[in-house]
Coordinates of C-alpha atoms and ligand atoms in Angstrom, one line a residue:
M769 CA 0.0 0.0 0.0
T770 CA 1.2 3.5 -0.8
V771 CA 0.2 6.7 0.9
L772 CA 0.5 10.2 -0.6
V773 CA 1.5 12.8 2.0
L774 CA 1.2 16.4 0.6
Y775 CA 1.9 19.6 2.4
A776 CA 1.4 23.3 2.0
T777 CA 3.6 25.5 4.1
V778 CA 4.7 29.1 4.5
E779 CA 7.4 28.8 7.1
G780 CA 8.2 25.1 6.9
H781 CA 6.5 23.6 10.0
S782 CA 3.8 21.8 8.0
R783 CA 6.5 20.3 5.9
K784 CA 8.2 19.1 9.0
I785 CA 4.9 17.5 10.2
A786 CA 4.4 15.9 6.7
E787 CA 7.9 14.5 6.8
Y788 CA 7.4 13.2 10.3
A789 CA 4.1 11.6 9.2
A790 CA 5.8 10.0 6.2
A791 CA 8.5 8.5 8.4
Y792 CA 5.9 7.2 10.9
L793 CA 3.9 5.5 8.1
E794 CA 7.0 4.1 6.5
K795 CA 8.1 2.5 9.7
R796 CA 4.8 0.8 9.9
G797 CA 5.2 -0.8 6.5
Q798 CA 3.5 1.7 4.2
G799 CA 5.0 2.9 1.0
V800 CA 5.0 6.7 1.1
V801 CA 5.4 9.6 -1.4
V802 CA 5.8 13.1 0.1
G803 CA 5.4 16.2 -1.9
D804 CA 4.5 19.9 -2.0
V805 CA 0.8 20.4 -2.9
R806 CA 1.8 23.2 -5.4
E807 CA 4.0 20.8 -7.4
P808 CA 2.6 17.3 -7.0
G809 CA 4.0 16.1 -10.4
F810 CA 3.0 12.5 -10.8
A811 CA 2.0 12.3 -7.1
V812 CA -1.7 12.7 -7.6
P813 CA -4.4 11.0 -5.6
G814 CA -5.7 8.4 -8.0
R815 CA -2.6 6.3 -7.7
F816 CA -2.5 6.0 -3.9
D817 CA -4.3 4.0 -1.2
G818 CA -4.6 7.0 1.1
V819 CA -3.9 10.7 1.1
L820 CA -2.7 12.8 4.0
L821 CA -2.8 16.6 3.6
C822 CA -0.8 18.8 6.0
A823 CA -1.4 22.6 5.9
P824 CA -1.2 25.7 8.2
V825 CA -3.6 28.5 8.7
H826 CA -2.2 32.0 8.1
M827 CA -4.5 35.0 8.7
G828 CA -7.6 32.8 9.1
R829 CA -7.2 30.6 6.0
Y830 CA -5.2 27.7 4.6
P831 CA -2.9 28.4 1.6
A832 CA -4.9 28.8 -1.6
S833 CA -2.8 26.0 -3.2
L834 CA -4.4 23.5 -0.7
A835 CA -8.0 24.6 -1.6
Q836 CA -7.2 24.4 -5.3
F837 CA -5.6 21.0 -5.0
I838 CA -8.7 19.7 -3.2
I839 CA -11.1 21.2 -5.8
D840 CA -9.0 19.7 -8.6
W841 CA -8.8 16.2 -7.1
K842 CA -11.9 15.8 -4.9
T843 CA -13.3 12.9 -6.9
A844 CA -10.1 10.9 -6.5
L845 CA -9.8 12.0 -2.8
A846 CA -13.3 10.7 -2.1
E847 CA -12.3 7.2 -3.2
V848 CA -9.6 6.6 -0.6
P849 CA -9.1 7.4 3.1
T850 CA -8.2 11.1 3.1
A851 CA -7.1 13.1 6.2
L852 CA -6.0 16.6 7.0
V853 CA -3.5 17.8 9.6
S854 CA -4.6 21.3 10.3
V855 CA -1.7 23.4 11.7
T856 CA -2.6 26.4 13.8
L857 CA -1.4 28.4 16.7
A858 CA -4.9 29.1 18.0
I859 CA -5.5 25.4 18.8
H860 CA -2.8 25.8 21.5
S861 CA -4.5 29.0 23.0
G862 CA -5.5 29.2 26.6
N863 CA -8.7 30.9 25.3
A864 CA -11.6 28.6 24.4
E865 CA -12.9 31.0 21.7
D866 CA -9.5 30.9 19.9
R867 CA -9.5 27.1 20.0
A868 CA -13.1 26.9 18.7
E869 CA -12.0 29.2 15.8
A870 CA -9.1 26.8 15.0
E871 CA -11.5 23.9 15.1
G872 CA -13.7 25.7 12.6
Y873 CA -11.1 26.2 9.8
P874 CA -11.6 22.7 8.2
A875 CA -15.3 23.4 7.9
Q876 CA -14.5 26.6 6.0
L877 CA -12.2 24.7 3.7
E878 CA -15.0 22.1 3.1
K879 CA -17.4 24.9 2.2
K880 CA -14.9 26.4 -0.2
T881 CA -13.9 23.2 -1.9
G882 CA -17.2 21.2 -1.7
F883 CA -15.2 18.3 -0.3
H884 CA -15.9 16.7 3.1
I885 CA -12.6 15.8 4.8
P886 CA -13.4 12.7 6.7
K887 CA -10.6 12.8 9.2
V888 CA -8.9 15.9 10.7
H889 CA -6.2 16.3 13.3
H890 CA -5.5 19.7 14.9
A891 CA -1.8 20.2 15.5
A892 CA -0.4 23.2 17.2
G893 CA 2.2 24.9 15.0
A894 CA 5.3 26.9 15.7
L895 CA 6.3 30.5 16.4
K896 CA 9.4 31.3 14.5
Y897 CA 10.3 34.7 15.8
L898 CA 13.9 34.4 14.6
E899 CA 12.7 33.9 11.0
Y900 CA 10.0 36.5 10.8
D901 CA 10.8 40.0 9.5
F902 CA 10.2 42.9 11.9
F903 CA 6.5 43.5 11.1
K904 CA 5.6 39.8 11.2
R905 CA 7.5 39.4 14.5
M906 CA 5.5 42.3 16.1
L907 CA 2.2 40.9 14.7
M908 CA 2.9 37.4 16.0
R909 CA 4.1 38.7 19.3
Q910 CA 0.7 40.5 19.7
I911 CA -1.2 37.4 18.7
A912 CA 0.9 35.3 21.0
S913 CA 0.2 37.7 23.9
K914 CA -3.5 37.4 23.3
E915 CA -3.4 33.6 23.2
G916 CA -1.1 33.2 26.2
A917 CA 1.8 32.0 24.0
P918 CA 5.4 33.1 24.6
V919 CA 6.3 36.7 23.8
D920 CA 10.1 36.4 24.1
T921 CA 11.1 37.0 20.5
S922 CA 14.7 36.0 21.0
K923 CA 13.7 32.3 20.5
D924 CA 11.6 30.0 18.3
Y925 CA 8.9 27.8 19.8
E926 CA 7.3 24.6 18.6
F927 CA 4.0 23.5 20.2
T928 CA 3.2 20.3 18.2
D929 CA 2.2 17.4 20.4
W930 CA 4.0 14.6 18.5
T931 CA 2.5 11.8 20.6
A932 CA -1.0 13.0 19.8
L933 CA 0.0 13.1 16.1
D934 CA 1.3 9.5 16.4
A935 CA -2.1 8.3 17.6
F936 CA -3.8 10.1 14.7
L937 CA -1.4 8.6 12.2
Q938 CA -2.0 5.1 13.6
E939 CA -5.8 5.5 13.2
F940 CA -5.2 6.8 9.6
A941 CA -2.9 3.8 8.8
D942 CA -5.6 1.5 10.2
D943 CA -8.3 3.2 8.0
I944 CA -6.1 2.6 5.0
S945 CA -5.6 -1.1 5.8
L946 CA -9.4 -1.5 6.4
A947 CA -10.3 0.2 3.1
A948 CA -7.8 -2.0 1.2
R949 CA -9.4 -5.1 2.6
A950 CA -13.0 -4.0 1.8
Ligands
FMN1236 C1 1.6 35.9 9.5 C2 1.0 34.8 10.3 C3 -0.3 34.6 10.4 C4 -0.9 33.6 11.1 N1 -2.2 33.5 11.2 C5 -2.8 32.5 12.0 C6 -4.2 32.4 12.2 O1 -5.0 33.1 11.6 N2 -4.6 31.4 13.0 C7 -3.8 30.5 13.6 O2 -4.3 29.7 14.4 N3 -2.4 30.6 13.4 C8 -1.9 31.5 12.6 N4 -0.6 31.6 12.5 C9 0.3 30.5 13.1 C10 0.7 29.5 12.0 O3 -0.4 28.6 11.7 C11 1.8 28.6 12.6 O4 2.9 29.5 12.8 C12 2.2 27.4 11.8 O5 3.2 26.7 12.5 C13 2.8 27.9 10.4 O6 3.0 26.7 9.6 P1 3.9 26.7 8.4 O7 5.4 26.9 9.0 O8 3.7 25.4 7.8 O9 3.6 27.9 7.5 C14 0.0 32.6 11.7 C15 1.4 32.7 11.5 C16 1.9 33.8 10.8 C17 3.4 33.9 10.7

């Protein structure tokens, strides 16, 4: 069985998650192809037994490339287990309203694409203060302060719960095995 893991990313954290997911699935005996959703090449859904999409939310939305990919491939995606790892900062917030907002992003994506994503994992992302330009650093510091995240901009922070991601990936791998047997 071969799984397609595609990512969209702005600052690299969703790619890191996708690569982690690929390594996890490979260790459990799956063939895996990893790629950027903007340049899938031959890595398109119809050839795979499952598809995992990993993408961040920036300014309230996923990258346009993710939505376009889903629109283009939704018929093929509907035929195999398909899952999304939604990467946000808000899911890590101490504020319940922020977390609810993060939980609502996949529904917005579904509305935009007309595709129901059967399985979603919400992963907390990263704050990369050292990589941001001045304005982005100030913006993210402000958002972090509102959400109870660190505001010391002399360091980067990563909030992803890798153990929770493992559990999700195991469920996803089980879905693929079950679908292949059906
Ligand atoms: C300019 C900017 C805007 C962001 N907007 C949001 C947002 O609206 N909601 C949210 O939960 N996280 C937001 N984030 C946090 C990102 O989702 C988080 O940093 C994630 O790890 C980025 O993933 P990437 O490295 O794959 O791009 C934002 C980050 C940046 C830098």
